[in-house]
PDB file of C-alpha atoms and ligand atoms in Angstrom:
ATOM      1  CA  UNK T   1       7.509 -21.938  11.418  1.00  0.00           C
ATOM      2  CA  UNK T   2       6.801 -24.663   9.437  1.00  0.00           C
ATOM      3  CA  UNK T   3       6.115 -23.001   6.190  1.00  0.00           C
ATOM      4  CA  UNK T   4       6.463 -19.146   6.764  1.00  0.00           C
ATOM      5  CA  UNK T   5       4.168 -19.560   3.096  1.00  0.00           C
ATOM      6  CA  UNK T   6       1.255 -20.035   5.508  1.00  0.00           C
ATOM      7  CA  UNK T   7       1.254 -15.975   5.606  1.00  0.00           C
ATOM      8  CA  UNK T   8       0.504 -15.577   2.247  1.00  0.00           C
ATOM      9  CA  UNK T   9      -3.093 -17.739   3.139  1.00  0.00           C
ATOM     10  CA  UNK T  10      -4.391 -14.559   4.562  1.00  0.00           C
ATOM     11  CA  UNK T  11      -6.368 -12.294   2.330  1.00  0.00           C
ATOM     12  CA  UNK T  12      -5.951  -8.792   2.361  1.00  0.00           C
ATOM     13  CA  UNK T  13      -7.361  -5.861  -0.105  1.00  0.00           C
ATOM     14  CA  UNK T  14      -5.775  -2.904  -1.227  1.00  0.00           C
ATOM     15  CA  UNK T  15      -6.178   0.525  -0.841  1.00  0.00           C
ATOM     16  CA  UNK T  16      -4.789   4.026  -1.295  1.00  0.00           C
ATOM     17  CA  UNK T  17      -4.527   5.811   2.378  1.00  0.00           C
ATOM     18  CA  UNK T  18      -4.869   9.281   1.903  1.00  0.00           C
ATOM     19  CA  UNK T  19      -4.163  12.376   3.971  1.00  0.00           C
ATOM     20  CA  UNK T  20      -3.669  16.303   3.961  1.00  0.00           C
ATOM     21  CA  UNK T  21      -1.761  17.892   6.436  1.00  0.00           C
ATOM     22  CA  UNK T  22      -1.790  21.853   5.828  1.00  0.00           C
ATOM     23  CA  UNK T  23      -1.614  22.368   1.738  1.00  0.00           C
ATOM     24  CA  UNK T  24       0.283  18.645   1.213  1.00  0.00           C
ATOM     25  CA  UNK T  25      -1.509  16.111  -0.136  1.00  0.00           C
ATOM     26  CA  UNK T  26       0.014  12.593  -0.201  1.00  0.00           C
ATOM     27  CA  UNK T  27      -1.214   8.719   0.069  1.00  0.00           C
ATOM     28  CA  UNK T  28       0.521   5.490   0.103  1.00  0.00           C
ATOM     29  CA  UNK T  29      -0.893   1.768  -1.059  1.00  0.00           C
ATOM     30  CA  UNK T  30      -1.668  -0.591   1.880  1.00  0.00           C
ATOM     31  CA  UNK T  31      -2.821  -3.773   2.257  1.00  0.00           C
ATOM     32  CA  UNK T  32      -3.796  -3.653   6.042  1.00  0.00           C
ATOM     33  CA  UNK T  33      -7.098  -2.427   6.233  1.00  0.00           C
ATOM     34  CA  UNK T  34     -10.048  -3.709   7.686  1.00  0.00           C
ATOM     35  CA  UNK T  35     -13.373  -3.210   9.685  1.00  0.00           C
ATOM     36  CA  UNK T  36     -13.394  -4.786  13.151  1.00  0.00           C
ATOM     37  CA  UNK T  37     -17.041  -3.574  14.460  1.00  0.00           C
ATOM     38  CA  UNK T  38     -20.106  -2.528  13.390  1.00  0.00           C
ATOM     39  CA  UNK T  39     -21.454  -0.242  15.736  1.00  0.00           C
ATOM     40  CA  UNK T  40     -19.532   1.954  16.102  1.00  0.00           C
ATOM     41  CA  UNK T  41     -18.511   1.500  12.506  1.00  0.00           C
ATOM     42  CA  UNK T  42     -14.657   1.090  13.194  1.00  0.00           C
ATOM     43  CA  UNK T  43     -12.005   0.104  11.233  1.00  0.00           C
ATOM     44  CA  UNK T  44      -8.145  -0.540  11.651  1.00  0.00           C
ATOM     45  CA  UNK T  45      -5.212   0.360   9.409  1.00  0.00           C
ATOM     46  CA  UNK T  46      -1.495  -0.270  10.195  1.00  0.00           C
ATOM     47  CA  UNK T  47       1.177   1.990   8.254  1.00  0.00           C
ATOM     48  CA  UNK T  48       4.725   2.041   8.265  1.00  0.00           C
ATOM     49  CA  UNK T  49       6.434   4.580  10.367  1.00  0.00           C
ATOM     50  CA  UNK T  50       8.870   5.316   7.575  1.00  0.00           C
ATOM     51  CA  UNK T  51       5.743   6.572   5.373  1.00  0.00           C
ATOM     52  CA  UNK T  52       5.100  10.041   4.745  1.00  0.00           C
ATOM     53  CA  UNK T  53       1.401   9.070   4.736  1.00  0.00           C
ATOM     54  CA  UNK T  54       1.989   7.692   8.485  1.00  0.00           C
ATOM     55  CA  UNK T  55       3.207  10.770   9.983  1.00  0.00           C
ATOM     56  CA  UNK T  56       0.406  13.130   8.302  1.00  0.00           C
ATOM     57  CA  UNK T  57      -2.486  10.339   9.669  1.00  0.00           C
ATOM     58  CA  UNK T  58      -0.652  11.053  13.163  1.00  0.00           C
ATOM     59  CA  UNK T  59      -0.590  14.381  13.043  1.00  0.00           C
ATOM     60  CA  UNK T  60      -4.274  15.204  11.540  1.00  0.00           C
ATOM     61  CA  UNK T  61      -6.010  12.174  12.476  1.00  0.00           C
ATOM     62  CA  UNK T  62      -7.901  11.679   9.704  1.00  0.00           C
ATOM     63  CA  UNK T  63      -7.484   9.517   6.555  1.00  0.00           C
ATOM     64  CA  UNK T  64      -9.570   7.932   3.260  1.00  0.00           C
ATOM     65  CA  UNK T  65      -8.991   4.686   1.834  1.00  0.00           C
ATOM     66  CA  UNK T  66      -9.886   4.432  -1.907  1.00  0.00           C
ATOM     67  CA  UNK T  67     -10.851   0.704  -2.301  1.00  0.00           C
ATOM     68  CA  UNK T  68      -8.686  -0.473  -5.428  1.00  0.00           C
ATOM     69  CA  UNK T  69     -10.601  -2.706  -8.051  1.00  0.00           C
ATOM     70  CA  UNK T  70      -9.648  -5.296 -10.331  1.00  0.00           C
ATOM     71  CA  UNK T  71      -9.626  -2.254 -12.846  1.00  0.00           C
ATOM     72  CA  UNK T  72      -6.465  -1.032 -10.951  1.00  0.00           C
ATOM     73  CA  UNK T  73      -3.551  -0.180 -13.075  1.00  0.00           C
ATOM     74  CA  UNK T  74       0.321  -1.236 -12.024  1.00  0.00           C
ATOM     75  CA  UNK T  75       1.028   2.703 -12.493  1.00  0.00           C
ATOM     76  CA  UNK T  76      -1.206   3.508  -9.600  1.00  0.00           C
ATOM     77  CA  UNK T  77       0.877   1.273  -7.544  1.00  0.00           C
ATOM     78  CA  UNK T  78       3.958   2.519  -8.659  1.00  0.00           C
ATOM     79  CA  UNK T  79       2.785   6.258  -8.202  1.00  0.00           C
ATOM     80  CA  UNK T  80       1.346   5.877  -4.399  1.00  0.00           C
ATOM     81  CA  UNK T  81       3.479   2.814  -3.498  1.00  0.00           C
ATOM     82  CA  UNK T  82       6.923   2.857  -4.744  1.00  0.00           C
ATOM     83  CA  UNK T  83       8.020   6.552  -4.144  1.00  0.00           C
ATOM     84  CA  UNK T  84       7.703   8.654  -1.217  1.00  0.00           C
ATOM     85  CA  UNK T  85       5.385  11.991  -0.992  1.00  0.00           C
ATOM     86  CA  UNK T  86       8.486  13.385   0.845  1.00  0.00           C
ATOM     87  CA  UNK T  87      10.135  13.626  -2.309  1.00  0.00           C
ATOM     88  CA  UNK T  88       7.361  14.055  -5.250  1.00  0.00           C
ATOM     89  CA  UNK T  89       3.638  15.273  -5.125  1.00  0.00           C
ATOM     90  CA  UNK T  90       1.943  11.840  -5.884  1.00  0.00           C
ATOM     91  CA  UNK T  91      -1.385  13.752  -6.665  1.00  0.00           C
ATOM     92  CA  UNK T  92       0.916  15.921  -9.544  1.00  0.00           C
ATOM     93  CA  UNK T  93      -0.745  15.241 -13.173  1.00  0.00           C
ATOM     94  CA  UNK T  94      -3.093  13.003 -11.563  1.00  0.00           C
ATOM     95  CA  UNK T  95      -5.966  15.799 -11.176  1.00  0.00           C
ATOM     96  CA  UNK T  96      -8.036  13.896 -13.669  1.00  0.00           C
ATOM     97  CA  UNK T  97      -8.058  10.688 -11.139  1.00  0.00           C
ATOM     98  CA  UNK T  98      -8.701  12.473  -7.915  1.00  0.00           C
ATOM     99  CA  UNK T  99     -11.059  13.858  -6.390  1.00  0.00           C
ATOM    100  CA  UNK T 100     -11.577  16.152  -2.829  1.00  0.00           C
ATOM    101  CA  UNK T 101     -13.569  14.887  -0.166  1.00  0.00           C
ATOM    102  CA  UNK T 102     -15.616  16.720   2.406  1.00  0.00           C
ATOM    103  CA  UNK T 103     -13.031  16.171   4.612  1.00  0.00           C
ATOM    104  CA  UNK T 104     -10.337  17.947   2.475  1.00  0.00           C
ATOM    105  CA  UNK T 105      -8.500  14.996   1.484  1.00  0.00           C
ATOM    106  CA  UNK T 106      -8.061  13.732  -1.714  1.00  0.00           C
ATOM    107  CA  UNK T 107      -9.279  10.454  -2.902  1.00  0.00           C
ATOM    108  CA  UNK T 108      -8.417   8.330  -6.114  1.00  0.00           C
ATOM    109  CA  UNK T 109     -11.458   7.511  -8.652  1.00  0.00           C
ATOM    110  CA  UNK T 110      -9.354   5.883 -11.345  1.00  0.00           C
ATOM    111  CA  UNK T 111      -9.757   1.947 -10.730  1.00  0.00           C
ATOM    112  CA  UNK T 112     -11.172   2.355  -7.159  1.00  0.00           C
ATOM    113  CA  UNK T 113     -15.110   0.912  -6.667  1.00  0.00           C
ATOM    114  CA  UNK T 114     -15.371   2.613  -3.240  1.00  0.00           C
ATOM    115  CA  UNK T 115     -14.145   5.006  -0.746  1.00  0.00           C
ATOM    116  CA  UNK T 116     -14.202   5.360   3.402  1.00  0.00           C
ATOM    117  CA  UNK T 117     -13.151   8.384   5.033  1.00  0.00           C
ATOM    118  CA  UNK T 118     -12.208   7.910   8.625  1.00  0.00           C
ATOM    119  CA  UNK T 119     -11.335   9.693  12.088  1.00  0.00           C
ATOM    120  CA  UNK T 120      -8.654   8.084  14.211  1.00  0.00           C
ATOM    121  CA  UNK T 121      -9.774   7.614  17.706  1.00  0.00           C
ATOM    122  CA  UNK T 122      -6.488   5.378  19.039  1.00  0.00           C
ATOM    123  CA  UNK T 123      -3.205   4.227  18.185  1.00  0.00           C
ATOM    124  CA  UNK T 124      -1.314   1.138  19.102  1.00  0.00           C
ATOM    125  CA  UNK T 125       2.646   1.370  18.949  1.00  0.00           C
ATOM    126  CA  UNK T 126       3.669  -1.973  16.805  1.00  0.00           C
ATOM    127  CA  UNK T 127       7.186  -0.952  16.517  1.00  0.00           C
ATOM    128  CA  UNK T 128       7.645  -0.644  12.639  1.00  0.00           C
ATOM    129  CA  UNK T 129       4.013   0.204  12.387  1.00  0.00           C
ATOM    130  CA  UNK T 130       1.489   2.145  13.970  1.00  0.00           C
ATOM    131  CA  UNK T 131      -1.942   0.466  14.044  1.00  0.00           C
ATOM    132  CA  UNK T 132      -4.543   3.278  13.596  1.00  0.00           C
ATOM    133  CA  UNK T 133      -8.212   2.438  14.897  1.00  0.00           C
ATOM    134  CA  UNK T 134     -10.596   4.709  13.458  1.00  0.00           C
ATOM    135  CA  UNK T 135     -14.603   5.762  13.198  1.00  0.00           C
ATOM    136  CA  UNK T 136     -15.810   5.620   9.703  1.00  0.00           C
ATOM    137  CA  UNK T 137     -17.310   8.776   8.864  1.00  0.00           C
ATOM    138  CA  UNK T 138     -18.460   8.598   5.434  1.00  0.00           C
ATOM    139  CA  UNK T 139     -18.099   6.342   2.724  1.00  0.00           C
ATOM    140  CA  UNK T 140     -19.428   5.443  -1.184  1.00  0.00           C
ATOM    141  CA  UNK T 141     -19.842   2.845  -3.730  1.00  0.00           C
ATOM    142  CA  UNK T 142     -18.698   4.160  -7.138  1.00  0.00           C
ATOM    143  CA  UNK T 143     -19.236   1.050  -9.407  1.00  0.00           C
ATOM    144  CA  UNK T 144     -19.511  -2.534  -9.246  1.00  0.00           C
ATOM    145  CA  UNK T 145     -16.204  -3.621  -9.964  1.00  0.00           C
ATOM    146  CA  UNK T 146     -14.918  -6.290  -7.799  1.00  0.00           C
ATOM    147  CA  UNK T 147     -12.240  -5.062  -4.932  1.00  0.00           C
ATOM    148  CA  UNK T 148      -8.656  -6.369  -5.718  1.00  0.00           C
ATOM    149  CA  UNK T 149      -7.138  -8.603  -3.355  1.00  0.00           C
ATOM    150  CA  UNK T 150      -3.720  -9.137  -2.366  1.00  0.00           C
ATOM    151  CA  UNK T 151      -3.579 -12.192  -4.374  1.00  0.00           C
ATOM    152  CA  UNK T 152      -5.634 -10.737  -7.536  1.00  0.00           C
ATOM    153  CA  UNK T 153      -2.777  -7.854  -7.536  1.00  0.00           C
ATOM    154  CA  UNK T 154      -0.390 -10.577  -7.555  1.00  0.00           C
ATOM    155  CA  UNK T 155      -1.511 -12.831 -10.257  1.00  0.00           C
ATOM    156  CA  UNK T 156      -2.849 -10.187 -12.404  1.00  0.00           C
ATOM    157  CA  UNK T 157      -1.514  -6.540 -12.157  1.00  0.00           C
ATOM    158  CA  UNK T 158       1.960  -6.557 -11.151  1.00  0.00           C
ATOM    159  CA  UNK T 159       4.070  -7.274 -13.997  1.00  0.00           C
ATOM    160  CA  UNK T 160       5.778 -10.773 -14.278  1.00  0.00           C
ATOM    161  CA  UNK T 161       9.692 -10.813 -13.710  1.00  0.00           C
ATOM    162  CA  UNK T 162      11.229 -10.399 -16.797  1.00  0.00           C
ATOM    163  CA  UNK T 163      13.119 -13.462 -18.460  1.00  0.00           C
ATOM    164  CA  UNK T 164      16.631 -13.455 -17.042  1.00  0.00           C
ATOM    165  CA  UNK T 165      19.448 -11.795 -18.773  1.00  0.00           C
ATOM    166  CA  UNK T 166      22.120 -13.569 -19.313  1.00  0.00           C
ATOM    167  CA  UNK T 167      24.101 -12.308 -16.036  1.00  0.00           C
ATOM    168  CA  UNK T 168      26.837 -13.860 -13.444  1.00  0.00           C
ATOM    169  CA  UNK T 169      24.411 -12.420 -10.773  1.00  0.00           C
ATOM    170  CA  UNK T 170      21.720 -14.142  -8.839  1.00  0.00           C
ATOM    171  CA  UNK T 171      18.523 -12.466  -8.906  1.00  0.00           C
ATOM    172  CA  UNK T 172      15.666 -12.431  -6.232  1.00  0.00           C
ATOM    173  CA  UNK T 173      12.146 -11.116  -6.941  1.00  0.00           C
ATOM    174  CA  UNK T 174       9.874  -9.280  -4.151  1.00  0.00           C
ATOM    175  CA  UNK T 175       6.586 -11.208  -4.061  1.00  0.00           C
ATOM    176  CA  UNK T 176       5.141  -7.782  -2.995  1.00  0.00           C
ATOM    177  CA  UNK T 177       6.075  -5.803  -5.765  1.00  0.00           C
ATOM    178  CA  UNK T 178       8.203  -7.243  -8.072  1.00  0.00           C
ATOM    179  CA  UNK T 179      11.426  -5.729  -7.690  1.00  0.00           C
ATOM    180  CA  UNK T 180      14.381  -7.492  -8.857  1.00  0.00           C
ATOM    181  CA  UNK T 181      17.624  -7.449  -6.586  1.00  0.00           C
ATOM    182  CA  UNK T 182      20.757  -8.611  -8.502  1.00  0.00           C
ATOM    183  CA  UNK T 183      24.235  -9.738  -6.613  1.00  0.00           C
ATOM    184  CA  UNK T 184      25.839 -12.459  -5.336  1.00  0.00           C
ATOM    185  CA  UNK T 185      23.488 -12.460  -2.165  1.00  0.00           C
ATOM    186  CA  UNK T 186      20.858 -11.055  -0.635  1.00  0.00           C
ATOM    187  CA  UNK T 187      21.785  -9.554   2.526  1.00  0.00           C
ATOM    188  CA  UNK T 188      19.723 -10.535   5.167  1.00  0.00           C
ATOM    189  CA  UNK T 189      18.745  -6.660   6.229  1.00  0.00           C
ATOM    190  CA  UNK T 190      17.667  -6.303   2.633  1.00  0.00           C
ATOM    191  CA  UNK T 191      14.596  -3.942   2.543  1.00  0.00           C
ATOM    192  CA  UNK T 192      12.795  -3.614  -0.792  1.00  0.00           C
ATOM    193  CA  UNK T 193      13.442  -0.066  -2.147  1.00  0.00           C
ATOM    194  CA  UNK T 194       9.607   0.173  -3.753  1.00  0.00           C
ATOM    195  CA  UNK T 195       7.559  -1.299  -0.848  1.00  0.00           C
ATOM    196  CA  UNK T 196       9.880  -1.262   2.145  1.00  0.00           C
ATOM    197  CA  UNK T 197       9.079  -5.134   2.476  1.00  0.00           C
ATOM    198  CA  UNK T 198      11.790  -7.057   3.784  1.00  0.00           C
ATOM    199  CA  UNK T 199      14.813  -9.708   2.913  1.00  0.00           C
ATOM    200  CA  UNK T 200      12.327 -12.800   3.791  1.00  0.00           C
ATOM    201  CA  UNK T 201       9.480 -11.557   1.021  1.00  0.00           C
ATOM    202  CA  UNK T 202      12.028 -12.392  -1.697  1.00  0.00           C
ATOM    203  CA  UNK T 203      12.063 -15.526  -3.526  1.00  0.00           C
ATOM    204  CA  UNK T 204      15.022 -16.385  -5.761  1.00  0.00           C
ATOM    205  CA  UNK T 205      14.796 -16.337  -9.559  1.00  0.00           C
ATOM    206  CA  UNK T 206      15.435 -18.920 -11.597  1.00  0.00           C
TER     207      UNK T 206
HETATM  208  C1  FMN F   1       1.410  -3.660  -2.755  1.00  0.00           C
HETATM  209  C2  FMN F   1       1.771  -3.045  -1.616  1.00  0.00           C
HETATM  210  C3  FMN F   1       1.226  -3.099  -0.168  1.00  0.00           C
HETATM  211  C4  FMN F   1       1.860  -2.418   0.629  1.00  0.00           C
HETATM  212  N1  FMN F   1       1.345  -2.734   1.611  1.00  0.00           N
HETATM  213  C5  FMN F   1       1.473  -1.405   2.739  1.00  0.00           C
HETATM  214  C6  FMN F   1       0.907  -1.667   3.888  1.00  0.00           C
HETATM  215  O1  FMN F   1      -0.038  -2.357   4.550  1.00  0.00           O
HETATM  216  N2  FMN F   1       1.292  -0.900   4.796  1.00  0.00           N
HETATM  217  C7  FMN F   1       2.480   0.379   4.645  1.00  0.00           C
HETATM  218  O2  FMN F   1       2.791   0.940   5.674  1.00  0.00           O
HETATM  219  N3  FMN F   1       3.000   0.310   3.720  1.00  0.00           N
HETATM  220  C8  FMN F   1       2.780  -0.735   2.487  1.00  0.00           C
HETATM  221  N4  FMN F   1       3.165  -0.718   1.330  1.00  0.00           N
HETATM  222  C9  FMN F   1       4.102   0.468   0.532  1.00  0.00           C
HETATM  223  C10 FMN F   1       3.959   2.120   0.423  1.00  0.00           C
HETATM  224  O3  FMN F   1       3.310   2.033  -0.155  1.00  0.00           O
HETATM  225  C11 FMN F   1       4.966   2.676   0.260  1.00  0.00           C
HETATM  226  O4  FMN F   1       6.248   2.459   1.044  1.00  0.00           O
HETATM  227  C12 FMN F   1       5.022   4.208  -0.263  1.00  0.00           C
HETATM  228  O5  FMN F   1       5.921   4.585  -1.025  1.00  0.00           O
HETATM  229  C13 FMN F   1       5.058   5.127   0.956  1.00  0.00           C
HETATM  230  O6  FMN F   1       4.777   6.413   0.532  1.00  0.00           O
HETATM  231  P1  FMN F   1       4.776   7.494   1.253  1.00  0.00           P
HETATM  232  O7  FMN F   1       6.104   7.903   2.281  1.00  0.00           O
HETATM  233  O8  FMN F   1       4.341   8.631   0.925  1.00  0.00           O
HETATM  234  O9  FMN F   1       3.604   7.414   2.368  1.00  0.00           O
HETATM  235  C14 FMN F   1       2.514  -1.083   0.067  1.00  0.00           C
HETATM  236  C15 FMN F   1       3.326  -1.189  -1.350  1.00  0.00           C
HETATM  237  C16 FMN F   1       2.738  -1.946  -2.101  1.00  0.00           C
HETATM  238  C17 FMN F   1       2.928  -1.383  -3.692  1.00  0.00           C
END
């Protein structure tokens, strides 16, 4: 590829993908959601197989997308995108900012401008991810705040990396979530511990 940064020119939204399996509520941040047909009204999402939310959507065939707006706070990304529902209850302490929909799934209300609930109609195994094709069953607009794009998140929501502390070590920043890796070199197979993106999404810090 002449310039891998060409991939950054693709535009994405940002969403909390939520699901409920048994008594367990959970959700994760995704940027990979889009409408693919109008009649029927269908969307696709792709979710990393290592995400707990992935297994819940695969098992139940239902999910809700909370569309994050430009008012979304970084703490929402930390809560839903930097930790796994396998380890924590992400909705604990978040009761005031979430509501349970008719499909039984919790959705986020803070920093969110719209939501869509959907039913999976087919899946494609993409190796690292599963692509879910789903019928939109319901949805609503909550306010007129602009939906956040990935570019807006990078420029305005994600904190800027701290000025380099005096250190012998080199530093690389994950361009997706802002995690900073320190070391002599960045291993090729390094996976960001926060957002699970690969070493190719890291840039060296001065
Ligand atoms: C800005 C941002 C975008 C992300 N986009 C995706 C995505 O499109 N697909 C995905 O599977 N994970 C994505 N993630 C990573 C998941 O949100 C993250 O791994 C989460 O901790 C998984 O939680 P879970 O195990 O409870 O499902 C993204 C994270 C961030 C911070």
